[in-house]
Short mmCIF file of C-alpha atoms and ligand atoms in Angstrom, two decimals:
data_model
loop_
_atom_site.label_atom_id
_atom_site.label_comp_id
_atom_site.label_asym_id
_atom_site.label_seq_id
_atom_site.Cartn_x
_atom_site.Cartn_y
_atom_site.Cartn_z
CA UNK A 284 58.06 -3.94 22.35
CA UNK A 285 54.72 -3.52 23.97
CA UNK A 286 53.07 -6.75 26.25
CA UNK A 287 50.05 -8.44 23.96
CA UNK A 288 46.83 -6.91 25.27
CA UNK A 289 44.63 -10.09 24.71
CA UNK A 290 41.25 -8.15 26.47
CA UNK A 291 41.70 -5.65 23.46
CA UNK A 292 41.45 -8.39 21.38
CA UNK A 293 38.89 -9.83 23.19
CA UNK A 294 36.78 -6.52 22.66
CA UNK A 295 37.36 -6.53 19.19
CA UNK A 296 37.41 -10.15 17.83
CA UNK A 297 35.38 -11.80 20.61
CA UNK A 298 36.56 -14.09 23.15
CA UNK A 299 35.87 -17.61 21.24
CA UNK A 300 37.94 -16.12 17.91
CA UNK A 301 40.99 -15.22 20.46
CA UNK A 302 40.73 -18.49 22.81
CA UNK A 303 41.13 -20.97 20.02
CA UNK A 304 44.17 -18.53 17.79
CA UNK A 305 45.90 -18.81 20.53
CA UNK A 306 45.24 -21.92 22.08
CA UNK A 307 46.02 -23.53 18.38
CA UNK A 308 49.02 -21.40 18.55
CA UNK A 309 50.33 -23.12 21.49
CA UNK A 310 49.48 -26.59 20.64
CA UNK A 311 49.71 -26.99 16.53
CA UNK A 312 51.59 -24.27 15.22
CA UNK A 313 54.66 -26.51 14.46
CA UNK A 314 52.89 -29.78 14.13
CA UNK A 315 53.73 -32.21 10.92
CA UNK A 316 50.19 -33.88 10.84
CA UNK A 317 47.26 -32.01 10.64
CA UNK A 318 43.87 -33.48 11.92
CA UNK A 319 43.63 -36.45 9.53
CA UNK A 320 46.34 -38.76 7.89
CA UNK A 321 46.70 -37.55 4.47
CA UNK A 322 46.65 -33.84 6.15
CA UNK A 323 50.32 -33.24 6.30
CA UNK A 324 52.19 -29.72 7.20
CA UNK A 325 55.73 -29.72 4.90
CA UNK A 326 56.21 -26.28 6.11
CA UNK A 327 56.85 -27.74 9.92
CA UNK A 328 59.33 -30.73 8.30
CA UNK A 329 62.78 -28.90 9.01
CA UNK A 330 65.02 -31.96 8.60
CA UNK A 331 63.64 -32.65 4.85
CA UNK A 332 63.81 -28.56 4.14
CA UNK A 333 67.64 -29.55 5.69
CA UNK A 334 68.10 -32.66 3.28
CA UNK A 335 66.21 -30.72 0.47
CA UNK A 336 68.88 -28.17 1.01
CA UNK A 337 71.92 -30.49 0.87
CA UNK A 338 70.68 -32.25 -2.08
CA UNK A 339 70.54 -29.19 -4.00
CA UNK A 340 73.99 -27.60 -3.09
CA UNK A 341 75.36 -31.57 -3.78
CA UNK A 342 73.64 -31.23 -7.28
CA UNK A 343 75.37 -27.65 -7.90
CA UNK A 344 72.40 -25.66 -7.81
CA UNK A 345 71.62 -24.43 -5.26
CA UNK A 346 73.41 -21.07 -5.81
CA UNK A 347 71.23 -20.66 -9.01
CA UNK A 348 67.98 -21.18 -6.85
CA UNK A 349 68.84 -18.91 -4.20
CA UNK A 350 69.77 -16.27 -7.03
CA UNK A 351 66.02 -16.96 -8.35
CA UNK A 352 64.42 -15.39 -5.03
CA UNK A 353 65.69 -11.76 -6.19
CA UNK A 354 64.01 -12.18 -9.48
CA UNK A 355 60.76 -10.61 -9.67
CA UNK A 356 58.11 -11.19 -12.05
CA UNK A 357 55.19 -8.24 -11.88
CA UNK A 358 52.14 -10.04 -13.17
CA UNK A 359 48.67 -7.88 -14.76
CA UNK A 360 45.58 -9.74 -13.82
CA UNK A 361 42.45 -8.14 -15.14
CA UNK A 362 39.07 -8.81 -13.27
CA UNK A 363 35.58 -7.98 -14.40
CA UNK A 364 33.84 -7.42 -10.97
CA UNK A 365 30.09 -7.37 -10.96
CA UNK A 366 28.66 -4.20 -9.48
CA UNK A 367 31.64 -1.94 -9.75
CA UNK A 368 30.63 1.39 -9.51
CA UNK A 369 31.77 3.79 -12.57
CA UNK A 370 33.97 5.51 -9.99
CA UNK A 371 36.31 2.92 -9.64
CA UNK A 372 36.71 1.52 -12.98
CA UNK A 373 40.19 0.69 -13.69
CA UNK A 374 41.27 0.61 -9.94
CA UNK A 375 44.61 -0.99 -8.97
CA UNK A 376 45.15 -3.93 -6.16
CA UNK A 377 48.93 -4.45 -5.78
CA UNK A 378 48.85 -7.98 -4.12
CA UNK A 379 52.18 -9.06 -1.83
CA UNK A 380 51.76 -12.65 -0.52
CA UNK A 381 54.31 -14.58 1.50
CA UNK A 382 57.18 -12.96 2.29
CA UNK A 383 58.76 -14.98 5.30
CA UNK A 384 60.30 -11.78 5.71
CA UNK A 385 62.67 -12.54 8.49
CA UNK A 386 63.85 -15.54 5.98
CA UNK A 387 65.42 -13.89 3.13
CA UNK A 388 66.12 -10.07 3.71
CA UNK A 389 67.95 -10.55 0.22
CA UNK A 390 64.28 -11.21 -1.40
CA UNK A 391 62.56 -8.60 0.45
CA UNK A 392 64.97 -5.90 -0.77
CA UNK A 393 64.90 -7.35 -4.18
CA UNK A 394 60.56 -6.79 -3.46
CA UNK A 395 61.08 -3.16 -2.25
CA UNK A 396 63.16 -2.57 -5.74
CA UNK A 397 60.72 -4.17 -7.78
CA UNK A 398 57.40 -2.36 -6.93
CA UNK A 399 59.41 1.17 -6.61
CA UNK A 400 58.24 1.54 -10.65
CA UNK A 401 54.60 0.56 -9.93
CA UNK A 402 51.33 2.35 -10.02
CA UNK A 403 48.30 1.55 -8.10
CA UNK A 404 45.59 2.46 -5.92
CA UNK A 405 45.53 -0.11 -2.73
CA UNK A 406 47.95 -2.34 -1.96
CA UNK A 407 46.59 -6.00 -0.07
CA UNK A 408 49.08 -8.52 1.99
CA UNK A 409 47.28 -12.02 1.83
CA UNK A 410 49.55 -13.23 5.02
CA UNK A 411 52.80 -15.17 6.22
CA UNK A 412 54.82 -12.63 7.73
CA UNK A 413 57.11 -14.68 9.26
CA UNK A 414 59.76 -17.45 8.38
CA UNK A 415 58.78 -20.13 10.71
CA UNK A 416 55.30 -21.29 12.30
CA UNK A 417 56.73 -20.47 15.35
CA UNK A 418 59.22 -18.63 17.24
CA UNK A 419 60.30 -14.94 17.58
CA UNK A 420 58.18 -12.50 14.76
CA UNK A 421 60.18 -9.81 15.71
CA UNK A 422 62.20 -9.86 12.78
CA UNK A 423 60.30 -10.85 10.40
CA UNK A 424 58.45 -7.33 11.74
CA UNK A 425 61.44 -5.22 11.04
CA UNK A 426 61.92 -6.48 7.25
CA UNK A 427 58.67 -6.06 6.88
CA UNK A 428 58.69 -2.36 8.10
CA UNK A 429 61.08 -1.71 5.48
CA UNK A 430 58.43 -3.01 2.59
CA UNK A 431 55.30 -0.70 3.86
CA UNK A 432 58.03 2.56 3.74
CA UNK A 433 58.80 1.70 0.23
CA UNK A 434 54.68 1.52 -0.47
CA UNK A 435 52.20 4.39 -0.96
CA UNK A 436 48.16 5.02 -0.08
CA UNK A 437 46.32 1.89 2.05
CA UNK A 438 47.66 -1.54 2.94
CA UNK A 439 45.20 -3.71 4.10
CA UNK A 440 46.56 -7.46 5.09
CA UNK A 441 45.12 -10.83 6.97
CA UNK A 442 47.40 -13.07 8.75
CA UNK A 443 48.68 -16.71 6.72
CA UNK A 444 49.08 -19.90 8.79
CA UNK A 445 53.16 -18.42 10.14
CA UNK A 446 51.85 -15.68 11.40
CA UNK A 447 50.74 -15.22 15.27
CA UNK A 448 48.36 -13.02 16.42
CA UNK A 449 50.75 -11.25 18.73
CA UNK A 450 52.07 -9.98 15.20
CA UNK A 451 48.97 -7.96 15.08
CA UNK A 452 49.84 -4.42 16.90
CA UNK A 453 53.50 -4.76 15.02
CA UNK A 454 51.52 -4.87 11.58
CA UNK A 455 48.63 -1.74 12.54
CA UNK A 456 51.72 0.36 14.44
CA UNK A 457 53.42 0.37 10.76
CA UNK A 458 49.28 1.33 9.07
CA UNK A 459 48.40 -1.91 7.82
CA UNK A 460 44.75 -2.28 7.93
CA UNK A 461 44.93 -5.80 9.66
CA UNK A 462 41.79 -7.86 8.67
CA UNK A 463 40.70 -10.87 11.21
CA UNK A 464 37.50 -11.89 9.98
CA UNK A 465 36.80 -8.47 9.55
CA UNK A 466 36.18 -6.35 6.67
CA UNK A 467 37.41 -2.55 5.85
CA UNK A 468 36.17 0.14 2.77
CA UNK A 469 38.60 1.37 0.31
CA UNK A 470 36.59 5.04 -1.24
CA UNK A 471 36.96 6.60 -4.40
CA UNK A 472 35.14 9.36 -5.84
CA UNK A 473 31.94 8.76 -3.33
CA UNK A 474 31.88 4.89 -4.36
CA UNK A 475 33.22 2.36 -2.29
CA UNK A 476 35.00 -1.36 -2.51
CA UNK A 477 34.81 -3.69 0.29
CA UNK A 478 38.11 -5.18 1.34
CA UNK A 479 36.98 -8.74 3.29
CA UNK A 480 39.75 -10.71 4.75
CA UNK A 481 39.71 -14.14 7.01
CA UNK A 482 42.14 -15.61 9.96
CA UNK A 483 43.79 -18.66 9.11
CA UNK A 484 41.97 -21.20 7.58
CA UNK A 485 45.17 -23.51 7.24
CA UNK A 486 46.58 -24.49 10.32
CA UNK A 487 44.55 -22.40 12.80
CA UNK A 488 41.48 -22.78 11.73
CA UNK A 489 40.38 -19.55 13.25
CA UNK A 490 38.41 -18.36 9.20
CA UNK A 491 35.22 -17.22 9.83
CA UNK A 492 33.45 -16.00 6.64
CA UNK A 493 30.64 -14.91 7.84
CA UNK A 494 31.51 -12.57 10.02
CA UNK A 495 34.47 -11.35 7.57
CA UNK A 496 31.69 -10.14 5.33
CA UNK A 497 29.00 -9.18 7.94
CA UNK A 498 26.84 -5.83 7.43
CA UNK A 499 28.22 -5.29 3.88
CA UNK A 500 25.81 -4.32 1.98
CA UNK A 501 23.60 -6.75 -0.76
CA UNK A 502 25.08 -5.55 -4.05
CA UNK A 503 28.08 -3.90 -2.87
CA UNK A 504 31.39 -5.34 -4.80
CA UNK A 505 33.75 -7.19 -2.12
CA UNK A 506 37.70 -8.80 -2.53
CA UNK A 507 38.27 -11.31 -0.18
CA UNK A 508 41.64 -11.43 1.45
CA UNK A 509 42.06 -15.00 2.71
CA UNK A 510 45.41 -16.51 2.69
CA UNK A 511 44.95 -19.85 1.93
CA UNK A 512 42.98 -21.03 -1.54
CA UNK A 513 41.45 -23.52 0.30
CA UNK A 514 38.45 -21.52 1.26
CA UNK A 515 37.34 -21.46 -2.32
CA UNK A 516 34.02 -23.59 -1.72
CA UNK A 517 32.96 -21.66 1.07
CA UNK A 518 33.33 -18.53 -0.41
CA UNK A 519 31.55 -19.12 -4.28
CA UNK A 520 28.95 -20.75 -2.40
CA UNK A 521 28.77 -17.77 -0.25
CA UNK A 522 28.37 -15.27 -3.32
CA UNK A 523 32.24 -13.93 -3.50
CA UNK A 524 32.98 -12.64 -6.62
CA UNK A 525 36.39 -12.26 -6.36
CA UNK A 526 39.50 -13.69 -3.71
CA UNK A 527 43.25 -12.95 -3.50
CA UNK A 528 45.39 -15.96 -1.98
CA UNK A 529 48.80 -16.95 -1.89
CA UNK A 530 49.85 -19.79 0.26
CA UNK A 531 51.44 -22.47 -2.17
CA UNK A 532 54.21 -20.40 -3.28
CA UNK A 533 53.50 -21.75 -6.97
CA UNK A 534 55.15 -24.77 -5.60
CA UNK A 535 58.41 -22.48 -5.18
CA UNK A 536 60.24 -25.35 -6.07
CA UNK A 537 59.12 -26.55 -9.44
CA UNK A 538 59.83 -29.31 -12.41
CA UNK A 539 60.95 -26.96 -15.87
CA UNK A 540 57.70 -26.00 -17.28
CA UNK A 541 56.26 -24.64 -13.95
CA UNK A 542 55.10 -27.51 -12.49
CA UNK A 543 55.16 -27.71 -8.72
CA UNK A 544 56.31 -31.08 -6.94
CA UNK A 545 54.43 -29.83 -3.77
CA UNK A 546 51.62 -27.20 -3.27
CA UNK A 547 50.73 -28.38 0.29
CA UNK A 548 47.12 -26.74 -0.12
CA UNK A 549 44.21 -29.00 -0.49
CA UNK A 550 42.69 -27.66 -3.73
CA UNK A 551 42.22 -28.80 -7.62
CA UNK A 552 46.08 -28.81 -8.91
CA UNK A 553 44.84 -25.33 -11.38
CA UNK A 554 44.03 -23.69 -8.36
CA UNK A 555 48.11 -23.62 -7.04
CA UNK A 556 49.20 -20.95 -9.04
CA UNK A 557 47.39 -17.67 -10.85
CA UNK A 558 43.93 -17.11 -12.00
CA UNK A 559 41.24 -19.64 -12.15
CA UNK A 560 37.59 -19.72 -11.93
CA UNK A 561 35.12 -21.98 -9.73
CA UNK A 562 31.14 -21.47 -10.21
CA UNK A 563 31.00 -17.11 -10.34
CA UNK A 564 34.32 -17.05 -7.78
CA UNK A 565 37.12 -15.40 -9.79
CA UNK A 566 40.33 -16.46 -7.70
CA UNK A 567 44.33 -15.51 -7.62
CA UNK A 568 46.78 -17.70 -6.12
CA UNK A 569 50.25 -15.69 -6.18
CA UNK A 570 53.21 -17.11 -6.20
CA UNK A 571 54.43 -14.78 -3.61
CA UNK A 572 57.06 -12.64 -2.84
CA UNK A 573 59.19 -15.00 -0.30
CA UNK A 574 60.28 -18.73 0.33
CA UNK A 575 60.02 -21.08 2.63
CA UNK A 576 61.63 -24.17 4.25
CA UNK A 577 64.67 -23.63 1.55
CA UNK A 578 65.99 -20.48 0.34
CA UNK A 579 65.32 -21.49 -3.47
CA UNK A 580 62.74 -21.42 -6.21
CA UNK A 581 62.90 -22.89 -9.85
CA UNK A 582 61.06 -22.80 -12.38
CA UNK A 583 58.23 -20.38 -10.25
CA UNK A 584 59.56 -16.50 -9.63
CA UNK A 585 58.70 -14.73 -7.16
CA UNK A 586 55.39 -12.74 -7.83
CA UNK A 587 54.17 -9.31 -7.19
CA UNK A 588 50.59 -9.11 -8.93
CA UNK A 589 48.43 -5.69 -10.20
CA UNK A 590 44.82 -6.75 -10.09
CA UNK A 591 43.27 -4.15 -12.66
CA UNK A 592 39.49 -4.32 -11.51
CA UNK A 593 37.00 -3.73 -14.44
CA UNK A 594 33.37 -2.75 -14.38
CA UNK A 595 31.13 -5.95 -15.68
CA UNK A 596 27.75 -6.89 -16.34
CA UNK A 597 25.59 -8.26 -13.72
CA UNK A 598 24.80 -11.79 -13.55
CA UNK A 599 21.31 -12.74 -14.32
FE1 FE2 B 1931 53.97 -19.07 2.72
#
């Protein structure tokens, strides 16, 4: 494993975007409270994922929720993006969203089995690579390797709120187009789509919209990868059409009906799980393909999601 070159990063992100990753990396990654006191992390909480985990194999259940994490659901979301060219009507965007890879290797192999059948044309990771906040990546790494081998044409991917930045060269060494405030073109048939994607908005606080989108051209359609929902305001206000998250897991572990007890995400409760609209922003908040905290899910499968992008009229 090579050392972290932080002056290549430097060159590429700018010092300021590296300084403060990780800086916040050092000092917040596995904090509980979050700047704020209703601004709590459940993810960092280990002794209630521990109790959450003994009530559940207490109740007799807890076998049942573990079996749940294998049990893919492939969801068809169909967008109508204004200013699509012709060329890529009908194009594909396999989304894969939280896999805490180095968590559950049984989930991840259940994932590789699942999308084997699929079609599509680009394939996006909307971050949290890793089962912790913090500690060794390095395995979450090698699961992950074994996901991109089992997936065809471009991945492109931004980091979630487990993921450190020294997880960057481990993610580009196995081609995934790694996108820190930075934005990449997927081209078909002499047309192009912009692929956008933003650092951590979460815990890091290292998003940065602006430049994520910088010198695309007015007009031009553009998905924004950003891991968390939470950027929703800033990005219909900014003129995003369209934004892939994941994040909330659905709740991952949910009342019958689909109804999550916790989201940890500080959006409108509609905006937790699947498609929803705010102003002209079309979002997606999967599900995802992992857990967290506790190896269980009810009531909320895991998720593997084929945006079908759709020419539509443009807005007046
Ligand atoms: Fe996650």
């Amino acid at each position: 494993m090579r050392e972290f070159d932080i002056e290549k990063y430097v060159r590429r992100l700018g010092r300021f975007h590296v300084e403060q990753r990780l800086n916040m990396q050092a000092h917040h990654a596995a904090d509980i409270f979050g700047p704020g006191l209703v601004h709590i992390h459940i993810e960092n909480m280990l002794w209630l994922h521990f109790f959450i985990k003994r009530l559940l194999q207490v109740c007799g259940v807890y076998g049942l929720g573990r079996r749940n994490t294998g049990r893919f659901v492939v969801t068809h979301n169909a967008v109508a993006l204004p200013g699509l060219p012709a060329a890529l009507e009908g194009l594909t965007l396999l989304q894969l969203t939280d896999f805490h890879a180095d968590f559950s290797a049984t989930a991840m192999s259940a994932l590789i089995e699942a999308v084997r059948p699929l079609q599509w044309d680009a394939c996006v990771w909307t971050g949290d690579y890793r089962g912790l906040t913090h500690g060794p990546w390095e395995p979450a790494a090698a699961e992950l390797r074994r996901v991109r081998d089992a997936l065809h044409g471009p991945v492109y991917a931004v980091l979630g709120n487990h993921d450190p930045l020294e997880m960057a060269d481990a993610l580009e060494d196995m081609d995934v187009r790694l996108l820190l405030n930075e934005r990449a073109a997927f081209e078909r048939g002499g047309a192009r789509l912009w692929i956008a994607g933003v650092d951590d908005q979460h815990i890091f606080e290292t998003d940065n919209l602006e430049k994520a989108v910088d010198g695309i051209p007015a007009g031009e359609p553009v998905v924004l990868l950003a891991h968390s929902p939470e950027l929703y305001r800033k990005a219909a206000y900014g003129g995003i059409e369209l934004m892939l998250s994941g994040h909330t897991h659905g709740g991952q572990l949910c009342l019958p009906g689909g109804w999550p007890i916790l989201a940890n995400a500080r959006v409108p409760r509609r905006m937790t799980r699947g498609a929803w609209r705010f102003q002209q922003l079309q979002g997606y908040t999967s599900r995802g393909c992992g857990v967290s905290g506790v190896e269980c899910r009810y009531s909320c499968p895991p998720e593997i999601v084929l945006h079908h992008l759709h020419r539509a009229p443009e807005r007046l």
